Amino acid sequence: IFNGANDNSSGTAMLLNLMRHFKLNPPKYSVMFIFFDAEENNLLGSFFYADNPVLPLENIQYFVELDMIGDNGNNIYCQISDPGEEGLAYLNKINSSMENPFAKLDRHPMDDYADHYPFGLKGVPAIYIELDGDANKNYHSPRDTFENFYSNNYNRLFTLVTKFVEGYR
């Protein structure tokens, strides 16, 4: 049994909804959605793609990863590549203009446990977004179930990400 309501069914569900949104509301740039496999196996899927991209990595305006977002916290934990700093500033601007903003977009240096990492190593502006809250205590455990999942932040995170994609650069 592999439970994973928060890690990472929550990010997958958000990507599917973002795909539907951008199909109906195309942004000025093309948007590519990638679902990587083998994150738990040393990021094999994302390292493979970063080494063998379908499109040149220099064409990526910004790489956004959403992982473990089914939580009730009011802070967004962010890991950002150095070239991604401009994107964080823009996310903060969007957040502060929202009706119900997150308390903080908490910036952390990149770490090698999530799929944004291989892209950040190659100089791609990249951000990893995770919500920090009560569901985190169930990380990689049999308790990462729907009953321990929170959806109260879904709409405002969806708004933050769509506004970012629609208005960045």
JSON list of C-alpha atoms in Angstrom, two decimals:
[
{"chain": "A", "resi": 1, "resn": "ILE", "atom": "CA", "xyz": [0.00, 0.00, 0.00]},
{"chain": "A", "resi": 2, "resn": "PHE", "atom": "CA", "xyz": [1.36, 3.40, -1.00]},
{"chain": "A", "resi": 3, "resn": "ASN", "atom": "CA", "xyz": [-0.65, 6.10, 0.68]},
{"chain": "A", "resi": 4, "resn": "GLY", "atom": "CA", "xyz": [-0.07, 9.55, -0.68]},
{"chain": "A", "resi": 5, "resn": "ALA", "atom": "CA", "xyz": [-3.04, 11.87, -0.44]},
{"chain": "A", "resi": 6, "resn": "ASN", "atom": "CA", "xyz": [-0.75, 14.81, 0.24]},
{"chain": "A", "resi": 7, "resn": "ASP", "atom": "CA", "xyz": [2.53, 13.42, -1.15]},
{"chain": "A", "resi": 8, "resn": "ASN", "atom": "CA", "xyz": [1.80, 13.75, -3.96]},
{"chain": "A", "resi": 9, "resn": "SER", "atom": "CA", "xyz": [-1.75, 13.21, -5.08]},
{"chain": "A", "resi": 10, "resn": "SER", "atom": "CA", "xyz": [-2.36, 16.82, -4.10]},
{"chain": "A", "resi": 11, "resn": "GLY", "atom": "CA", "xyz": [0.20, 18.18, -6.58]},
{"chain": "A", "resi": 12, "resn": "THR", "atom": "CA", "xyz": [-0.98, 15.82, -9.31]},
{"chain": "A", "resi": 13, "resn": "ALA", "atom": "CA", "xyz": [-4.59, 16.91, -8.83]},
{"chain": "A", "resi": 14, "resn": "MET", "atom": "CA", "xyz": [-3.54, 20.57, -8.98]},
{"chain": "A", "resi": 15, "resn": "LEU", "atom": "CA", "xyz": [-1.63, 19.96, -12.23]},
{"chain": "A", "resi": 16, "resn": "LEU", "atom": "CA", "xyz": [-4.65, 18.27, -13.79]},
{"chain": "A", "resi": 17, "resn": "ASN", "atom": "CA", "xyz": [-6.84, 21.23, -12.85]},
{"chain": "A", "resi": 18, "resn": "LEU", "atom": "CA", "xyz": [-4.24, 23.70, -14.12]},
{"chain": "A", "resi": 19, "resn": "MET", "atom": "CA", "xyz": [-4.16, 21.80, -17.42]},
{"chain": "A", "resi": 20, "resn": "ARG", "atom": "CA", "xyz": [-7.92, 22.18, -17.75]},
{"chain": "A", "resi": 21, "resn": "HIS", "atom": "CA", "xyz": [-7.73, 25.88, -16.83]},
{"chain": "A", "resi": 22, "resn": "PHE", "atom": "CA", "xyz": [-5.00, 26.70, -19.34]},
{"chain": "A", "resi": 23, "resn": "LYS", "atom": "CA", "xyz": [-6.69, 24.73, -22.09]},
{"chain": "A", "resi": 24, "resn": "LEU", "atom": "CA", "xyz": [-9.71, 27.01, -21.67]},
{"chain": "A", "resi": 25, "resn": "ASN", "atom": "CA", "xyz": [-7.62, 30.14, -20.90]},
{"chain": "A", "resi": 26, "resn": "PRO", "atom": "CA", "xyz": [-4.39, 29.92, -22.89]},
{"chain": "A", "resi": 27, "resn": "PRO", "atom": "CA", "xyz": [-1.64, 32.16, -21.45]},
{"chain": "A", "resi": 28, "resn": "LYS", "atom": "CA", "xyz": [0.73, 34.20, -23.66]},
{"chain": "A", "resi": 29, "resn": "TYR", "atom": "CA", "xyz": [3.41, 31.48, -23.34]},
{"chain": "A", "resi": 30, "resn": "SER", "atom": "CA", "xyz": [3.13, 27.79, -23.97]},
{"chain": "A", "resi": 31, "resn": "VAL", "atom": "CA", "xyz": [2.75, 25.76, -20.80]},
{"chain": "A", "resi": 32, "resn": "MET", "atom": "CA", "xyz": [4.23, 22.28, -20.55]},
{"chain": "A", "resi": 33, "resn": "PHE", "atom": "CA", "xyz": [3.04, 19.86, -17.89]},
{"chain": "A", "resi": 34, "resn": "ILE", "atom": "CA", "xyz": [5.36, 17.04, -16.92]},
{"chain": "A", "resi": 35, "resn": "PHE", "atom": "CA", "xyz": [4.62, 14.26, -14.47]},
{"chain": "A", "resi": 36, "resn": "PHE", "atom": "CA", "xyz": [7.92, 12.73, -13.37]},
{"chain": "A", "resi": 37, "resn": "ASP", "atom": "CA", "xyz": [8.41, 9.26, -12.00]},
{"chain": "A", "resi": 38, "resn": "ALA", "atom": "CA", "xyz": [11.12, 7.95, -9.67]},
{"chain": "A", "resi": 39, "resn": "GLU", "atom": "CA", "xyz": [11.39, 11.02, -7.44]},
{"chain": "A", "resi": 40, "resn": "GLU", "atom": "CA", "xyz": [11.90, 8.70, -4.48]},
{"chain": "A", "resi": 41, "resn": "ASN", "atom": "CA", "xyz": [14.68, 6.94, -6.45]},
{"chain": "A", "resi": 42, "resn": "ASN", "atom": "CA", "xyz": [17.20, 9.79, -6.60]},
{"chain": "A", "resi": 43, "resn": "LEU", "atom": "CA", "xyz": [15.05, 11.89, -8.95]},
{"chain": "A", "resi": 44, "resn": "LEU", "atom": "CA", "xyz": [15.73, 9.53, -11.86]},
{"chain": "A", "resi": 45, "resn": "GLY", "atom": "CA", "xyz": [12.83, 10.81, -13.97]},
{"chain": "A", "resi": 46, "resn": "SER", "atom": "CA", "xyz": [13.58, 14.51, -13.64]},
{"chain": "A", "resi": 47, "resn": "PHE", "atom": "CA", "xyz": [17.34, 14.03, -14.03]},
{"chain": "A", "resi": 48, "resn": "PHE", "atom": "CA", "xyz": [16.72, 12.01, -17.19]},
{"chain": "A", "resi": 49, "resn": "TYR", "atom": "CA", "xyz": [14.45, 14.71, -18.63]},
{"chain": "A", "resi": 50, "resn": "ALA", "atom": "CA", "xyz": [16.82, 17.54, -17.68]},
{"chain": "A", "resi": 51, "resn": "ASP", "atom": "CA", "xyz": [19.61, 15.67, -19.48]},
{"chain": "A", "resi": 52, "resn": "ASN", "atom": "CA", "xyz": [17.39, 14.78, -22.48]},
{"chain": "A", "resi": 53, "resn": "PRO", "atom": "CA", "xyz": [14.84, 17.59, -22.84]},
{"chain": "A", "resi": 54, "resn": "VAL", "atom": "CA", "xyz": [12.21, 17.59, -25.56]},
{"chain": "A", "resi": 55, "resn": "LEU", "atom": "CA", "xyz": [12.64, 21.36, -25.82]},
{"chain": "A", "resi": 56, "resn": "PRO", "atom": "CA", "xyz": [15.84, 23.29, -25.02]},
{"chain": "A", "resi": 57, "resn": "LEU", "atom": "CA", "xyz": [16.09, 24.09, -21.31]},
{"chain": "A", "resi": 58, "resn": "GLU", "atom": "CA", "xyz": [17.00, 27.69, -22.12]},
{"chain": "A", "resi": 59, "resn": "ASN", "atom": "CA", "xyz": [13.47, 28.11, -23.53]},
{"chain": "A", "resi": 60, "resn": "ILE", "atom": "CA", "xyz": [11.94, 27.47, -20.10]},
{"chain": "A", "resi": 61, "resn": "GLN", "atom": "CA", "xyz": [10.73, 30.79, -18.68]},
{"chain": "A", "resi": 62, "resn": "TYR", "atom": "CA", "xyz": [10.09, 29.21, -15.27]},
{"chain": "A", "resi": 63, "resn": "PHE", "atom": "CA", "xyz": [9.82, 25.71, -13.81]},
{"chain": "A", "resi": 64, "resn": "VAL", "atom": "CA", "xyz": [7.14, 25.39, -11.11]},
{"chain": "A", "resi": 65, "resn": "GLU", "atom": "CA", "xyz": [6.83, 22.25, -9.00]},
{"chain": "A", "resi": 66, "resn": "LEU", "atom": "CA", "xyz": [3.83, 21.69, -6.75]},
{"chain": "A", "resi": 67, "resn": "ASP", "atom": "CA", "xyz": [4.27, 18.96, -4.16]},
{"chain": "A", "resi": 68, "resn": "MET", "atom": "CA", "xyz": [2.55, 18.24, -0.86]},
{"chain": "A", "resi": 69, "resn": "ILE", "atom": "CA", "xyz": [0.05, 21.08, -1.18]},
{"chain": "A", "resi": 70, "resn": "GLY", "atom": "CA", "xyz": [-2.89, 19.37, 0.57]},
{"chain": "A", "resi": 71, "resn": "ASP", "atom": "CA", "xyz": [-2.14, 21.00, 3.89]},
{"chain": "A", "resi": 72, "resn": "ASN", "atom": "CA", "xyz": [-3.68, 23.59, 6.18]},
{"chain": "A", "resi": 73, "resn": "GLY", "atom": "CA", "xyz": [-0.70, 25.85, 6.89]},
{"chain": "A", "resi": 74, "resn": "ASN", "atom": "CA", "xyz": [-0.66, 29.53, 6.05]},
{"chain": "A", "resi": 75, "resn": "ASN", "atom": "CA", "xyz": [2.97, 29.58, 4.89]},
{"chain": "A", "resi": 76, "resn": "ILE", "atom": "CA", "xyz": [4.31, 28.38, 1.56]},
{"chain": "A", "resi": 77, "resn": "TYR", "atom": "CA", "xyz": [7.64, 26.60, 1.79]},
{"chain": "A", "resi": 78, "resn": "CYS", "atom": "CA", "xyz": [9.65, 27.48, -1.32]},
{"chain": "A", "resi": 79, "resn": "GLN", "atom": "CA", "xyz": [12.93, 26.18, -2.64]},
{"chain": "A", "resi": 80, "resn": "ILE", "atom": "CA", "xyz": [14.29, 28.39, -5.37]},
{"chain": "A", "resi": 81, "resn": "SER", "atom": "CA", "xyz": [17.16, 28.20, -7.83]},
{"chain": "A", "resi": 82, "resn": "ASP", "atom": "CA", "xyz": [19.26, 31.36, -7.92]},
{"chain": "A", "resi": 83, "resn": "PRO", "atom": "CA", "xyz": [17.88, 32.34, -11.36]},
{"chain": "A", "resi": 84, "resn": "GLY", "atom": "CA", "xyz": [14.38, 31.91, -9.88]},
{"chain": "A", "resi": 85, "resn": "GLU", "atom": "CA", "xyz": [14.62, 34.88, -7.48]},
{"chain": "A", "resi": 86, "resn": "GLU", "atom": "CA", "xyz": [12.75, 37.19, -9.87]},
{"chain": "A", "resi": 87, "resn": "GLY", "atom": "CA", "xyz": [9.87, 34.73, -9.94]},
{"chain": "A", "resi": 88, "resn": "LEU", "atom": "CA", "xyz": [9.67, 34.66, -6.15]},
{"chain": "A", "resi": 89, "resn": "ALA", "atom": "CA", "xyz": [9.45, 38.44, -6.09]},
{"chain": "A", "resi": 90, "resn": "TYR", "atom": "CA", "xyz": [6.58, 38.26, -8.57]},
{"chain": "A", "resi": 91, "resn": "LEU", "atom": "CA", "xyz": [4.82, 35.52, -6.56]},
{"chain": "A", "resi": 92, "resn": "ASN", "atom": "CA", "xyz": [5.11, 37.70, -3.45]},
{"chain": "A", "resi": 93, "resn": "LYS", "atom": "CA", "xyz": [3.60, 40.62, -5.36]},
{"chain": "A", "resi": 94, "resn": "ILE", "atom": "CA", "xyz": [0.67, 38.49, -6.48]},
{"chain": "A", "resi": 95, "resn": "ASN", "atom": "CA", "xyz": [0.23, 37.03, -3.01]},
{"chain": "A", "resi": 96, "resn": "SER", "atom": "CA", "xyz": [0.13, 40.45, -1.35]},
{"chain": "A", "resi": 97, "resn": "SER", "atom": "CA", "xyz": [-2.58, 41.60, -3.77]},
{"chain": "A", "resi": 98, "resn": "MET", "atom": "CA", "xyz": [-4.83, 38.59, -3.11]},
{"chain": "A", "resi": 99, "resn": "GLU", "atom": "CA", "xyz": [-7.98, 38.89, -0.99]},
{"chain": "A", "resi": 100, "resn": "ASN", "atom": "CA", "xyz": [-6.76, 36.13, 1.33]},
{"chain": "A", "resi": 101, "resn": "PRO", "atom": "CA", "xyz": [-2.96, 36.03, 0.98]},
{"chain": "A", "resi": 102, "resn": "PHE", "atom": "CA", "xyz": [-0.68, 33.43, 2.45]},
{"chain": "A", "resi": 103, "resn": "ALA", "atom": "CA", "xyz": [1.20, 34.74, 5.49]},
{"chain": "A", "resi": 104, "resn": "LYS", "atom": "CA", "xyz": [4.60, 34.07, 3.98]},
{"chain": "A", "resi": 105, "resn": "LEU", "atom": "CA", "xyz": [6.39, 32.58, 1.02]},
{"chain": "A", "resi": 106, "resn": "ASP", "atom": "CA", "xyz": [9.28, 31.13, 2.98]},
{"chain": "A", "resi": 107, "resn": "ARG", "atom": "CA", "xyz": [12.38, 30.98, 0.76]},
{"chain": "A", "resi": 108, "resn": "HIS", "atom": "CA", "xyz": [14.84, 28.12, 1.19]},
{"chain": "A", "resi": 109, "resn": "PRO", "atom": "CA", "xyz": [17.85, 27.06, -0.87]},
{"chain": "A", "resi": 110, "resn": "MET", "atom": "CA", "xyz": [17.44, 24.18, -3.29]},
{"chain": "A", "resi": 111, "resn": "ASP", "atom": "CA", "xyz": [17.71, 20.68, -1.90]},
{"chain": "A", "resi": 112, "resn": "ASP", "atom": "CA", "xyz": [18.11, 17.44, -3.80]},
{"chain": "A", "resi": 113, "resn": "TYR", "atom": "CA", "xyz": [14.85, 15.73, -2.82]},
{"chain": "A", "resi": 114, "resn": "ALA", "atom": "CA", "xyz": [12.40, 17.17, -5.34]},
{"chain": "A", "resi": 115, "resn": "ASP", "atom": "CA", "xyz": [12.08, 17.28, -9.12]},
{"chain": "A", "resi": 116, "resn": "HIS", "atom": "CA", "xyz": [12.92, 20.96, -9.55]},
{"chain": "A", "resi": 117, "resn": "TYR", "atom": "CA", "xyz": [16.49, 20.25, -8.44]},
{"chain": "A", "resi": 118, "resn": "PRO", "atom": "CA", "xyz": [17.98, 18.92, -11.74]},
{"chain": "A", "resi": 119, "resn": "PHE", "atom": "CA", "xyz": [16.54, 21.93, -13.56]},
{"chain": "A", "resi": 120, "resn": "GLY", "atom": "CA", "xyz": [17.92, 24.40, -11.02]},
{"chain": "A", "resi": 121, "resn": "LEU", "atom": "CA", "xyz": [21.35, 22.78, -11.37]},
{"chain": "A", "resi": 122, "resn": "LYS", "atom": "CA", "xyz": [21.19, 23.50, -15.09]},
{"chain": "A", "resi": 123, "resn": "GLY", "atom": "CA", "xyz": [20.40, 27.19, -14.53]},
{"chain": "A", "resi": 124, "resn": "VAL", "atom": "CA", "xyz": [16.66, 27.04, -15.14]},
{"chain": "A", "resi": 125, "resn": "PRO", "atom": "CA", "xyz": [14.60, 29.47, -13.02]},
{"chain": "A", "resi": 126, "resn": "ALA", "atom": "CA", "xyz": [12.83, 26.99, -10.76]},
{"chain": "A", "resi": 127, "resn": "ILE", "atom": "CA", "xyz": [10.66, 26.93, -7.67]},
{"chain": "A", "resi": 128, "resn": "TYR", "atom": "CA", "xyz": [9.40, 24.11, -5.51]},
{"chain": "A", "resi": 129, "resn": "ILE", "atom": "CA", "xyz": [6.17, 24.91, -3.66]},
{"chain": "A", "resi": 130, "resn": "GLU", "atom": "CA", "xyz": [4.93, 22.99, -0.62]},
{"chain": "A", "resi": 131, "resn": "LEU", "atom": "CA", "xyz": [2.39, 23.95, 2.02]},
{"chain": "A", "resi": 132, "resn": "ASP", "atom": "CA", "xyz": [3.54, 23.57, 5.58]},
{"chain": "A", "resi": 133, "resn": "GLY", "atom": "CA", "xyz": [0.95, 22.46, 8.13]},
{"chain": "A", "resi": 134, "resn": "ASP", "atom": "CA", "xyz": [-0.57, 19.60, 10.07]},
{"chain": "A", "resi": 135, "resn": "ALA", "atom": "CA", "xyz": [-0.52, 17.06, 7.21]},
{"chain": "A", "resi": 136, "resn": "ASN", "atom": "CA", "xyz": [3.29, 17.23, 7.13]},
{"chain": "A", "resi": 137, "resn": "LYS", "atom": "CA", "xyz": [3.44, 14.98, 10.20]},
{"chain": "A", "resi": 138, "resn": "ASN", "atom": "CA", "xyz": [2.03, 12.19, 7.98]},
{"chain": "A", "resi": 139, "resn": "TYR", "atom": "CA", "xyz": [4.82, 12.49, 5.41]},
{"chain": "A", "resi": 140, "resn": "HIS", "atom": "CA", "xyz": [5.83, 9.05, 4.08]},
{"chain": "A", "resi": 141, "resn": "SER", "atom": "CA", "xyz": [3.57, 7.21, 6.45]},
{"chain": "A", "resi": 142, "resn": "PRO", "atom": "CA", "xyz": [0.38, 5.14, 6.24]},
{"chain": "A", "resi": 143, "resn": "ARG", "atom": "CA", "xyz": [-1.45, 8.18, 7.66]},
{"chain": "A", "resi": 144, "resn": "ASP", "atom": "CA", "xyz": [-1.04, 10.17, 4.41]},
{"chain": "A", "resi": 145, "resn": "THR", "atom": "CA", "xyz": [-4.70, 9.52, 3.56]},
{"chain": "A", "resi": 146, "resn": "PHE", "atom": "CA", "xyz": [-7.72, 11.48, 2.45]},
{"chain": "A", "resi": 147, "resn": "GLU", "atom": "CA", "xyz": [-8.91, 11.68, 6.07]},
{"chain": "A", "resi": 148, "resn": "ASN", "atom": "CA", "xyz": [-5.70, 13.57, 6.96]},
{"chain": "A", "resi": 149, "resn": "PHE", "atom": "CA", "xyz": [-5.76, 15.79, 3.89]},
{"chain": "A", "resi": 150, "resn": "TYR", "atom": "CA", "xyz": [-6.66, 19.49, 3.83]},
{"chain": "A", "resi": 151, "resn": "SER", "atom": "CA", "xyz": [-8.19, 21.30, 0.86]},
{"chain": "A", "resi": 152, "resn": "ASN", "atom": "CA", "xyz": [-8.72, 24.71, 2.48]},
{"chain": "A", "resi": 153, "resn": "ASN", "atom": "CA", "xyz": [-5.73, 26.26, 0.65]},
{"chain": "A", "resi": 154, "resn": "TYR", "atom": "CA", "xyz": [-6.50, 24.84, -2.77]},
{"chain": "A", "resi": 155, "resn": "ASN", "atom": "CA", "xyz": [-8.34, 27.84, -4.29]},
{"chain": "A", "resi": 156, "resn": "ARG", "atom": "CA", "xyz": [-5.87, 30.48, -3.20]},
{"chain": "A", "resi": 157, "resn": "LEU", "atom": "CA", "xyz": [-2.88, 28.40, -4.32]},
{"chain": "A", "resi": 158, "resn": "PHE", "atom": "CA", "xyz": [-4.61, 27.75, -7.65]},
{"chain": "A", "resi": 159, "resn": "THR", "atom": "CA", "xyz": [-5.16, 31.52, -7.98]},
{"chain": "A", "resi": 160, "resn": "LEU", "atom": "CA", "xyz": [-1.54, 32.28, -7.08]},
{"chain": "A", "resi": 161, "resn": "VAL", "atom": "CA", "xyz": [-0.17, 29.85, -9.66]},
{"chain": "A", "resi": 162, "resn": "THR", "atom": "CA", "xyz": [-2.55, 30.84, -12.47]},
{"chain": "A", "resi": 163, "resn": "LYS", "atom": "CA", "xyz": [-1.85, 34.54, -11.96]},
{"chain": "A", "resi": 164, "resn": "PHE", "atom": "CA", "xyz": [1.88, 33.79, -11.94]},
{"chain": "A", "resi": 165, "resn": "VAL", "atom": "CA", "xyz": [1.74, 31.86, -15.23]},
{"chain": "A", "resi": 166, "resn": "GLU", "atom": "CA", "xyz": [-0.57, 34.42, -16.86]},
{"chain": "A", "resi": 167, "resn": "GLY", "atom": "CA", "xyz": [1.49, 37.45, -15.86]},
{"chain": "A", "resi": 168, "resn": "TYR", "atom": "CA", "xyz": [5.13, 36.43, -15.50]},
{"chain": "A", "resi": 169, "resn": "ARG", "atom": "CA", "xyz": [7.36, 38.44, -17.83]}
]
